[in-house]
């Protein structure tokens, strides 16, 4: 380990189901994990931050079928495609170190070995499963676990399930699990411990069904064809296979396992605090140090879900407000362990109050005054006063509290601390009235010190917000001309004395104030689901014809020589065409509604050239141009210009 390194730190997010595009709720956990990873890096830890996707299971198989693609194509599109999972994490500035997909070969092979090891040590055995299955949650339930006959997690209907299956001896670990939850800090917040112990362990843990035969999109049990491994075994072990457990792809197990913390949403705490440790116990492996179950983000008081049509789109919000503002909002507004209610009003208000008024204003006032009174250069000298001491004392207190809160995953409280310093600095401007100090030569030294104190408060606050708003912190450092070496945790000691110097510049406001009414209206408009375009009905089917009948139609490639509207007709265009014979051919076509004549000159079209000529509006039409029609839309059949005039369609 390097001399300055504080140690290893391994942190994970849940791996996401790529069954639909991710929404702001998914971003919540990943942004929190990213902030923690950045904080630990700032503190000098060697961090490994893992995220990824959980790609197997019946739900994915069903969705792929619906979409008419293979399950692999389906997940590839959501993970790698435009606007997919990887794009979203890039947009949200997620600094993950490793990304695992459970369809990765090394992971699949490792899961097969893990399953076999538990089979061989007797913890997995073959039996028959009779019970209930919730497809959306990929969860098995016993009759007694159901809530009003429905899935206790999501409240949806469950289906009967009966099949030959493998079981994991979960019951065997009940006592050890209860001890782990009750007598260690394994699971946080503590409020979740009672729920696990009282609702799941005390009523009696039943053995867990860990294989399925009714679908194929999963990791095959290699010693019993037809069975696929239960998705949660496949998914949970990602935390270890991504380090090299039972595979040669990576070699970090010794350095990073056990994980320091798994961040997970509250509804999957059960899997992480019962099934996961039990399987690790079965394999005699060290347990992760902590599982932290965060709350849910609802939207306007309701659970966010695609079927309700109320999912909040992180792309849209980042576009409107910037990624840092969104990251800040998520971590500043909702205490990490509790549920939160997302509303657009709240988002705008937090941006306006904290970011535009407090932080943004402090930075722009300070840089503007530094420019105005000192041309941006705050050199040596100055005159200190007693009042300055209060800033120094507060900064030390804020730094200490901030660290305590971050170490306890309380992002909201930690940010609160940083904003106490920002608020105090704003007040310091009002107390010291720099614009009055600037009026006299005699008070200029005092003004110099006031400006240095302001810069120092901002620099310290910027270090503290770095994990949450990395781009904003950098922008602030650049405005204040802070050296690289003064941007890290080790530079968190307050110094605004006579030797301190700054070279500030001014820039555009960091967070312009948002017009609430206008923005709410714009968001409402932009969030409206795209209008459903009703497909025109298919044209009626025609009776079958003999091949000979088809051969009677002469279809020839033609080039448009001239094209013009027919006088007094709204419908007709008159074409002169080169049909390869050397003689121009005239055809009238009722397509004036769809094309401007000039658009068509030079185009390569297809005409029926053995149709009996007929007169239209007094002019002769020798043939018919082919077009494709559905409902009220029409497109002329156009060919590549390389196809020569006179070529016959066969
Ligand atoms: O659970 N608010 O994947 P997932 C907050 N594949 N968090 C939310 C949320 C919301 N509105 N909606 C979802 C899975 N989440 C499994 C994990 S780990 C070995 C396997 C959170 O895509 C949810 O709580 O359904 C979970 O932690 C995460 O998003 C991924 O959910």
XYZ file of C-alpha atoms and ligand atoms in Angstrom:
681
model
C 0.000 0.000 0.000
C 1.317 3.477 -0.836
C 2.542 5.641 2.024
C -0.239 8.216 1.774
C -3.054 5.792 1.086
C -5.575 5.483 3.886
C -6.554 1.951 2.817
C -8.873 0.197 0.413
C -12.536 1.075 0.128
C -14.993 -1.064 -1.806
C -18.467 0.345 -2.420
C -21.260 -0.950 -4.641
C -24.651 0.007 -6.034
C -27.345 -2.518 -6.809
C -26.975 -3.781 -10.345
C -29.930 -2.531 -12.348
C -32.544 -4.528 -14.239
C -32.349 -3.326 -17.799
C -36.042 -3.980 -18.265
C -36.796 -0.324 -19.032
C -34.935 2.982 -19.177
C -33.673 4.110 -15.790
C -35.469 6.915 -13.969
C -34.470 9.411 -11.306
C -35.078 6.839 -8.539
C -32.350 4.650 -9.992
C -30.052 7.644 -10.349
C -30.578 8.453 -6.681
C -28.679 5.447 -5.346
C -25.961 5.703 -7.973
C -25.403 9.412 -7.339
C -25.171 8.694 -3.601
C -22.678 5.896 -4.193
C -20.685 8.145 -6.491
C -20.609 10.914 -3.888
C -19.380 8.464 -1.265
C -16.737 7.045 -3.614
C -15.513 10.551 -4.434
C -15.501 11.500 -0.749
C -13.388 8.474 0.140
C -10.992 9.247 -2.708
C -10.774 12.819 -1.432
C -9.905 11.431 1.986
C -7.081 9.405 0.447
C -8.611 5.931 0.123
C -7.918 3.599 -2.761
C -11.530 3.186 -3.870
C -13.174 0.555 -6.005
C -16.683 1.603 -6.989
C -18.701 -1.127 -8.696
C -21.952 -0.827 -10.583
C -23.537 -2.825 -13.367
C -26.604 -4.543 -14.709
C -28.561 -7.605 -13.663
C -29.625 -9.010 -16.996
C -31.205 -12.429 -16.492
C -34.677 -13.576 -15.536
C -38.100 -14.266 -16.861
C -39.110 -10.624 -17.052
C -36.304 -9.875 -19.500
C -37.095 -12.997 -21.504
C -40.755 -11.924 -21.757
C -39.933 -8.345 -22.699
C -37.514 -9.453 -25.395
C -40.174 -11.728 -26.842
C -42.661 -8.857 -26.852
C -40.111 -6.686 -28.658
C -39.338 -9.445 -31.165
C -35.622 -9.613 -30.337
C -33.380 -12.020 -28.446
C -32.928 -11.386 -24.711
C -29.273 -10.520 -25.351
C -30.213 -7.976 -28.017
C -32.834 -6.567 -25.693
C -30.456 -5.994 -22.790
C -27.631 -4.813 -25.057
C -29.897 -2.101 -26.342
C -30.891 -0.857 -22.891
C -27.391 -1.077 -21.453
C -25.250 0.044 -24.393
C -27.761 1.787 -26.691
C -28.295 5.514 -27.047
C -29.772 6.957 -23.855
C -29.125 3.649 -22.101
C -27.571 2.806 -18.752
C -23.972 3.606 -19.717
C -25.003 6.895 -21.304
C -26.939 7.874 -18.210
C -24.027 7.207 -15.876
C -21.763 9.227 -18.140
C -24.201 12.097 -18.124
C -24.599 11.962 -14.337
C -20.819 12.035 -13.920
C -20.708 8.647 -12.204
C -17.080 7.770 -11.495
C -17.461 3.994 -11.293
C -14.290 1.956 -11.527
C -15.860 -1.251 -12.768
C -19.075 -2.158 -14.540
C -20.334 -5.723 -14.415
C -23.015 -7.284 -16.619
C -24.357 -10.586 -15.346
C -24.305 -11.832 -18.929
C -20.505 -11.413 -19.015
C -18.933 -14.808 -19.676
C -16.641 -14.726 -16.666
C -19.563 -14.034 -14.361
C -21.752 -16.784 -15.837
C -18.985 -19.377 -15.472
C -18.290 -18.218 -11.908
C -21.958 -18.523 -10.931
C -21.998 -22.095 -12.198
C -19.015 -22.909 -9.990
C -20.568 -21.168 -6.987
C -23.852 -23.043 -7.396
C -21.986 -26.327 -7.653
C -19.931 -25.573 -4.553
C -23.077 -25.054 -2.496
C -24.585 -28.205 -4.006
C -21.480 -30.159 -3.102
C -21.356 -28.865 0.451
C -24.977 -29.959 0.910
C -26.524 -26.484 1.251
C -28.249 -26.787 -2.111
C -30.466 -29.854 -2.629
C -33.104 -30.930 -5.146
C -36.804 -30.832 -4.258
C -40.159 -29.672 -5.547
C -41.324 -26.106 -5.420
C -44.956 -25.340 -4.684
C -45.717 -21.737 -3.965
C -46.264 -18.327 -5.426
C -44.089 -16.339 -7.753
C -44.092 -12.608 -8.426
C -42.853 -12.150 -11.950
C -42.032 -8.423 -11.852
C -40.028 -8.855 -8.623
C -38.597 -12.246 -9.621
C -39.460 -13.383 -6.086
C -40.897 -16.568 -4.644
C -43.270 -16.318 -1.742
C -44.997 -18.744 0.545
C -48.731 -18.367 1.037
C -48.178 -16.895 4.515
C -45.823 -14.209 3.244
C -48.371 -12.742 0.820
C -50.156 -9.513 1.721
C -53.864 -9.791 0.915
C -52.971 -12.511 -1.547
C -50.569 -10.224 -3.420
C -46.814 -9.787 -3.576
C -45.757 -8.164 -0.271
C -43.100 -6.080 -2.071
C -44.962 -4.590 -4.996
C -48.613 -5.425 -4.278
C -49.122 -7.099 -7.646
C -50.766 -10.442 -8.406
C -48.663 -13.533 -7.897
C -48.934 -16.768 -9.812
C -48.956 -20.410 -8.709
C -45.647 -22.061 -9.251
C -44.871 -25.766 -9.013
C -41.766 -27.321 -10.427
C -38.805 -29.506 -9.680
C -36.216 -27.191 -8.248
C -33.094 -26.804 -6.209
C -33.323 -25.330 -2.734
C -30.863 -23.490 -0.564
C -30.870 -24.369 3.156
C -31.645 -20.858 4.323
C -33.360 -22.166 7.460
C -30.044 -23.535 8.693
C -28.659 -20.001 9.018
C -31.564 -18.373 10.853
C -29.806 -18.040 14.218
C -26.578 -16.728 12.767
C -28.493 -14.238 10.657
C -30.484 -12.974 13.610
C -27.287 -12.547 15.570
C -25.651 -10.718 12.669
C -28.527 -8.297 12.311
C -29.214 -7.689 15.977
C -25.721 -7.648 17.388
C -23.562 -6.038 14.730
C -23.697 -2.930 12.524
C -24.142 -5.059 9.409
C -27.458 -3.438 8.462
C -28.230 0.263 8.612
C -30.257 2.303 9.297
C -31.073 0.358 12.454
C -34.802 0.790 11.843
C -34.533 -1.770 9.039
C -33.168 -4.426 11.406
C -36.463 -4.906 13.257
C -38.330 -5.252 10.004
C -36.019 -8.038 8.846
C -35.922 -9.895 12.130
C -39.626 -9.599 12.957
C -41.073 -10.089 9.496
C -38.745 -12.668 8.066
C -36.489 -14.414 10.573
C -38.726 -14.799 13.614
C -41.717 -16.274 11.720
C -39.264 -18.977 10.562
C -36.998 -18.909 7.542
C -37.928 -21.430 4.900
C -35.437 -22.920 2.493
C -35.142 -20.850 -0.642
C -35.954 -22.061 -4.124
C -32.830 -21.332 -6.171
C -33.441 -22.739 -9.639
C -36.162 -22.518 -12.310
C -37.106 -24.699 -15.235
C -39.939 -22.665 -16.753
C -37.698 -20.274 -18.668
C -34.207 -20.367 -20.089
C -32.789 -16.836 -19.872
C -30.446 -17.354 -16.954
C -27.242 -19.066 -15.905
C -27.681 -22.772 -16.695
C -27.049 -25.236 -13.856
C -24.262 -27.083 -15.623
C -24.791 -30.417 -13.885
C -28.570 -30.494 -14.478
C -29.647 -29.218 -17.905
C -33.010 -27.472 -17.979
C -32.455 -25.652 -14.676
C -31.336 -22.044 -14.555
C -29.959 -20.411 -11.412
C -32.343 -18.136 -9.488
C -31.601 -14.566 -10.549
C -30.892 -13.314 -7.063
C -28.020 -15.792 -6.583
C -26.701 -14.764 -9.961
C -27.136 -11.082 -9.087
C -25.829 -10.997 -5.510
C -22.578 -12.742 -6.308
C -21.747 -9.979 -8.797
C -20.195 -8.128 -5.877
C -17.544 -10.837 -5.678
C -17.188 -12.099 -9.246
C -16.388 -8.505 -10.245
C -13.324 -8.796 -8.018
C -12.240 -12.141 -9.461
C -14.082 -14.640 -7.254
C -14.158 -17.970 -9.128
C -12.719 -16.374 -12.260
C -9.452 -15.136 -13.702
C -10.767 -11.936 -15.233
C -9.933 -9.892 -12.136
C -7.572 -10.299 -9.272
C -8.784 -7.907 -6.577
C -10.536 -10.175 -4.148
C -7.840 -10.131 -1.541
C -7.434 -6.378 -1.745
C -11.110 -5.370 -1.731
C -13.238 -8.113 -0.171
C -15.125 -7.820 2.150
C -16.953 -4.821 0.727
C -17.061 -1.759 2.930
C -20.655 -1.022 2.019
C -23.430 -2.101 -0.319
C -25.874 0.749 -0.931
C -29.306 -0.704 -1.750
C -32.900 0.458 -1.948
C -35.153 -0.508 0.940
C -37.122 -3.130 -0.994
C -34.025 -5.210 -1.640
C -32.661 -5.035 1.897
C -34.182 -8.499 2.488
C -32.009 -10.031 -0.214
C -28.893 -8.304 1.075
C -29.388 -8.940 4.755
C -30.748 -12.483 4.712
C -30.012 -14.375 1.494
C -26.661 -12.767 0.754
C -24.991 -13.304 4.148
C -26.447 -16.830 4.380
C -24.862 -17.824 1.076
C -21.550 -16.313 2.119
C -21.788 -18.234 5.394
C -22.431 -21.400 3.410
C -19.204 -20.851 1.473
C -17.330 -19.737 4.561
C -16.566 -16.347 3.040
C -16.179 -13.038 4.883
C -19.369 -10.963 5.053
C -19.565 -7.403 3.720
C -18.985 -4.860 6.461
C -22.239 -3.027 5.882
C -25.472 -2.900 3.937
C -27.176 0.482 3.882
C -30.855 0.493 2.884
C -31.844 3.881 1.514
C -35.394 5.156 1.075
C -37.487 5.589 -2.042
C -38.181 8.659 -4.089
C -41.849 9.072 -4.845
C -43.277 11.514 -7.330
C -45.980 13.869 -6.149
C -46.707 11.435 -3.329
C -47.025 8.352 -5.538
C -44.659 5.518 -6.286
C -42.793 6.171 -9.515
C -43.634 3.608 -12.120
C -43.744 3.344 -15.844
C -47.318 2.089 -15.804
C -48.444 5.158 -13.817
C -46.644 7.318 -16.347
C -45.003 9.350 -13.588
C -41.366 8.406 -13.891
C -39.049 11.374 -13.672
C -36.529 11.530 -16.479
C -32.993 12.365 -15.328
C -32.004 13.335 -18.884
C -34.633 16.023 -19.050
C -33.773 17.454 -15.635
C -30.024 17.479 -16.258
C -30.612 19.245 -19.526
C -32.727 21.945 -17.882
C -30.787 22.482 -14.658
C -27.359 20.900 -15.093
C -26.098 17.632 -13.696
C -24.567 19.119 -10.557
C -27.774 20.869 -9.568
C -29.645 17.599 -9.922
C -27.038 15.633 -7.964
C -27.112 18.286 -5.265
C -30.886 18.285 -5.082
C -31.050 14.499 -4.670
C -28.577 14.374 -1.811
C -29.397 17.678 -0.112
C -33.149 17.290 0.021
C -33.857 13.756 1.193
C -32.251 12.122 4.244
C -30.623 9.040 2.742
C -32.348 6.439 4.917
C -35.882 7.807 4.478
C -38.368 8.071 1.654
C -38.625 11.379 -0.154
C -41.212 13.058 -2.281
C -39.938 14.484 -5.549
C -41.759 17.468 -6.986
C -40.637 19.905 -9.644
C -41.507 22.799 -7.302
C -39.160 21.454 -4.653
C -36.371 20.931 -7.157
C -36.607 24.491 -8.469
C -36.893 25.949 -4.998
C -33.762 24.133 -3.740
C -31.815 25.277 -6.790
C -32.968 28.852 -6.361
C -32.446 29.095 -2.616
C -29.292 27.068 -1.979
C -27.489 27.226 -5.274
C -28.503 30.515 -6.895
C -29.039 32.669 -3.780
C -26.555 31.271 -1.301
C -23.663 29.632 -3.104
C -23.932 31.314 -6.509
C -24.376 34.770 -5.048
C -21.516 34.403 -2.610
C -19.153 33.395 -5.400
C -20.279 36.091 -7.817
C -20.293 38.864 -5.197
C -16.853 37.872 -3.974
C -15.246 37.569 -7.403
C -16.945 40.766 -8.617
C -15.730 42.781 -5.586
C -12.257 41.305 -5.822
C -12.198 42.424 -9.455
C -13.640 45.842 -8.773
C -11.488 46.781 -5.808
C -8.247 44.895 -6.534
C -8.374 43.974 -10.225
C -8.735 40.337 -9.106
C -5.325 40.225 -7.399
C -5.465 39.905 -3.618
C -1.824 40.271 -2.645
C 0.090 40.141 0.626
C -0.916 42.322 3.553
C -4.233 43.270 5.098
C -5.731 44.005 8.444
C -7.417 41.326 10.538
C -10.264 41.935 12.977
C -11.873 39.928 15.733
C -14.881 39.149 13.610
C -12.701 37.067 11.250
C -12.023 34.610 14.033
C -15.683 33.520 13.973
C -15.265 32.367 10.370
C -12.188 30.376 11.219
C -13.859 28.712 14.199
C -16.965 27.919 12.207
C -14.947 26.480 9.316
C -13.168 24.063 11.665
C -16.460 22.984 13.205
C -18.105 22.575 9.808
C -15.250 20.432 8.479
C -15.395 18.131 11.487
C -19.187 17.765 11.375
C -19.191 17.316 7.636
C -16.767 14.389 7.910
C -18.832 12.771 10.669
C -22.001 13.072 8.610
C -20.409 11.784 5.417
C -18.917 8.844 7.297
C -22.459 8.038 8.475
C -23.834 8.384 4.891
C -25.858 11.428 5.913
C -25.314 13.454 2.753
C -28.057 15.900 3.514
C -26.620 16.796 6.928
C -23.120 16.990 5.495
C -24.242 19.471 2.856
C -26.049 21.383 5.522
C -22.718 21.906 7.230
C -21.066 23.223 4.059
C -23.996 25.582 3.600
C -23.671 26.854 7.176
C -20.282 28.204 6.176
C -21.655 29.624 2.928
C -24.495 31.333 4.801
C -22.079 32.740 7.374
C -19.844 34.140 4.636
C -22.808 35.874 3.008
C -23.646 37.415 6.347
C -20.014 38.466 6.781
C -20.334 40.550 3.615
C -23.268 42.397 5.119
C -21.419 42.853 8.419
C -18.191 44.142 6.880
C -19.786 46.249 4.103
C -16.888 46.054 1.639
C -18.419 48.808 -0.524
C -17.982 51.254 2.363
C -14.445 50.041 3.141
C -13.596 50.664 -0.508
C -14.370 54.335 -0.163
C -11.242 55.223 1.787
C -7.555 54.428 1.267
C -7.257 53.909 5.005
C -9.708 51.040 5.081
C -8.294 49.277 2.018
C -6.072 46.939 4.099
C -9.153 45.855 6.018
C -11.002 45.340 2.739
C -8.150 43.157 1.518
C -8.484 40.863 4.524
C -12.253 40.745 4.189
C -11.875 39.581 0.586
C -9.312 36.964 1.590
C -11.632 35.621 4.259
C -14.432 35.364 1.746
C -12.236 33.526 -0.749
C -11.067 31.172 1.967
C -14.608 30.329 3.084
C -15.575 29.651 -0.510
C -12.498 27.500 -1.117
C -13.272 25.382 1.937
C -16.927 25.042 0.994
C -15.872 24.058 -2.532
C -13.679 21.254 -1.200
C -16.599 19.996 0.864
C -19.047 20.008 -2.049
C -16.552 18.314 -4.398
C -17.955 14.781 -3.945
C -21.494 15.942 -4.648
C -20.903 18.644 -7.278
C -17.492 17.910 -8.784
C -17.859 20.215 -11.797
C -19.120 23.135 -9.726
C -16.285 22.752 -7.248
C -13.795 22.825 -10.088
C -15.438 25.897 -11.610
C -15.190 27.678 -8.250
C -11.540 26.736 -7.773
C -10.830 28.094 -11.242
C -12.626 31.376 -10.529
C -10.609 31.822 -7.345
C -7.365 30.682 -8.949
C -6.907 27.929 -6.353
C -3.768 25.840 -6.946
C -4.273 22.098 -7.521
C -2.552 21.393 -4.223
C -5.068 23.526 -2.329
C -8.136 21.703 -3.652
C -7.911 18.501 -1.587
C -8.839 17.322 1.881
C -5.364 17.949 3.248
C -5.733 21.617 2.317
C -8.730 22.089 4.607
C -6.977 24.342 7.100
C -8.248 27.887 7.262
C -5.781 30.541 6.239
C -6.583 34.164 5.402
C -3.565 35.840 6.940
C -1.219 38.481 5.555
C 0.738 35.967 3.462
C -2.285 34.504 1.679
C -2.674 35.594 -1.968
C -5.434 35.070 -4.540
C -5.854 35.698 -8.235
C -9.528 35.686 -8.963
C -11.437 36.071 -12.184
C -15.116 36.693 -12.852
C -17.375 34.402 -14.823
C -20.974 33.701 -15.714
C -23.249 33.005 -12.723
C -22.861 29.393 -11.557
C -26.593 28.894 -11.030
C -28.819 31.502 -12.675
C -32.090 32.048 -10.823
C -34.953 30.100 -12.304
C -38.327 31.670 -13.037
C -40.540 29.244 -11.121
C -43.807 29.677 -13.019
C -42.210 29.575 -16.439
C -40.067 26.580 -15.610
C -42.939 24.591 -14.110
C -44.965 25.173 -17.245
C -42.045 24.152 -19.450
C -41.436 20.991 -17.436
C -45.074 20.035 -17.587
C -45.098 20.472 -21.326
C -41.859 18.514 -21.809
C -42.927 15.668 -19.514
C -46.126 15.016 -21.412
C -45.976 11.594 -22.986
C -45.513 11.762 -26.740
C -48.913 11.643 -28.452
C -49.834 8.138 -29.455
C -49.708 7.996 -33.217
C -52.531 5.823 -34.384
C -51.449 3.596 -37.192
C -53.595 3.843 -40.288
C -55.455 0.609 -40.902
C -53.844 -1.796 -43.299
C -55.373 -1.712 -46.801
C -57.820 -4.478 -47.583
C -56.283 -7.681 -48.893
C -56.871 -8.453 -52.581
C -57.777 -11.851 -53.978
C -54.969 -14.128 -55.073
C -53.799 -13.903 -58.712
C -51.924 -16.339 -60.912
C -48.245 -15.731 -61.668
C -49.131 -15.323 -65.327
C -51.451 -12.469 -64.421
C -48.639 -10.735 -62.564
C -46.347 -11.181 -65.581
C -48.769 -9.249 -67.710
C -47.881 -6.004 -65.944
C -44.913 -4.186 -67.523
C -43.057 -2.170 -64.909
C -40.284 0.041 -66.223
C -37.681 2.291 -64.622
C -38.197 5.891 -65.754
C -36.344 9.184 -65.153
C -38.270 12.412 -64.672
C -37.402 14.941 -67.435
C -40.044 17.546 -66.608
C -42.815 17.835 -64.070
C -45.494 20.515 -63.704
C -48.916 21.135 -62.231
C -51.877 20.589 -64.551
C -53.797 23.828 -64.929
C -57.177 23.914 -63.160
C -56.468 20.625 -61.386
C -55.640 20.424 -57.699
C -54.615 16.809 -57.916
C -52.687 16.224 -61.090
C -48.996 16.524 -61.932
C -47.870 16.096 -65.548
C -44.600 14.205 -66.095
C -42.403 13.813 -69.172
C -40.325 10.722 -68.611
C -37.354 8.992 -70.153
C -38.420 5.327 -70.333
C -35.306 4.203 -72.220
C -37.025 4.035 -75.641
C -35.691 7.396 -76.809
C -39.268 8.735 -77.070
C -40.490 10.876 -74.138
C -43.466 9.365 -72.330
C -46.199 11.500 -70.749
C -47.919 10.356 -67.594
C -50.420 12.236 -65.398
C -50.477 11.337 -61.753
C -52.820 12.484 -58.939
C -50.082 13.238 -56.434
C -49.959 17.075 -56.438
C -50.962 17.058 -52.757
C -47.798 15.199 -51.776
C -45.011 16.627 -53.929
C -43.838 19.908 -55.391
C -43.017 19.394 -59.113
C -39.422 20.711 -58.766
C -38.663 18.104 -56.100
C -39.154 15.323 -58.602
C -37.126 16.424 -61.591
C -34.281 13.991 -62.208
C -35.695 11.299 -59.906
C -35.719 7.623 -60.845
C -39.255 6.221 -60.580
C -41.181 3.130 -61.619
C -44.041 3.241 -64.120
C -46.522 0.693 -65.436
C -45.873 1.165 -69.149
C -48.369 -1.191 -70.794
C -51.488 0.349 -69.326
C -53.967 1.468 -71.990
C -53.577 5.279 -72.448
C -56.376 7.442 -71.112
C -57.319 11.107 -71.120
C -57.385 13.174 -67.943
C -58.343 16.900 -67.974
C -58.055 16.753 -71.732
C -54.473 15.385 -71.722
C -53.209 11.912 -72.538
C -51.620 9.777 -69.820
C -49.607 6.790 -71.042
C -49.091 4.678 -67.991
C -49.062 5.006 -64.226
C -46.369 5.872 -61.677
C -46.045 3.423 -58.799
C -46.415 4.699 -55.285
C -46.887 3.220 -51.826
C -49.986 4.271 -49.905
C -51.198 3.749 -46.344
C -54.008 5.859 -44.884
C -53.525 9.375 -46.167
C -49.782 9.059 -46.721
C -48.234 8.484 -50.119
C -44.671 7.940 -51.295
C -43.590 7.527 -54.886
C -41.497 4.413 -55.423
C -38.025 5.842 -56.016
C -34.971 3.901 -57.004
C -31.287 4.527 -56.758
C -30.219 6.884 -59.542
C -27.718 4.272 -60.730
C -30.606 2.158 -62.099
C -30.847 2.987 -65.833
C -34.031 4.200 -67.546
C -35.768 1.380 -69.407
C -34.755 -1.358 -66.917
C -37.639 -3.733 -66.379
C -38.904 -4.697 -62.904
C -39.204 -8.467 -62.613
O -33.434 -4.282 -7.610
N -36.366 5.612 -5.444
O -32.709 -3.697 -9.695
P -33.679 -2.472 -10.033
C -35.197 5.158 -4.955
N -31.453 -5.946 -9.980
N -34.584 4.056 -5.388
C -35.184 3.379 -6.366
C -36.399 3.797 -6.954
C -37.001 4.976 -6.440
N -38.125 5.459 -6.920
N -36.718 2.914 -7.932
C -35.737 1.986 -7.948
C -32.783 -4.490 -8.601
N -34.813 2.260 -7.014
C -31.848 -5.685 -8.659
C -30.667 -5.424 -7.761
S -28.388 -6.158 -6.603
C -27.524 -7.545 -6.437
C -29.691 -6.556 -7.672
C -33.612 1.512 -6.669
O -33.181 -1.928 -11.316
C -33.980 0.170 -6.045
O -34.306 0.344 -4.703
O -35.080 -2.865 -9.919
C -32.708 -0.601 -6.229
O -31.846 -0.394 -5.145
C -32.111 -0.001 -7.488
O -32.873 1.163 -7.809
C -32.110 -0.944 -8.654
O -33.398 -1.417 -8.891
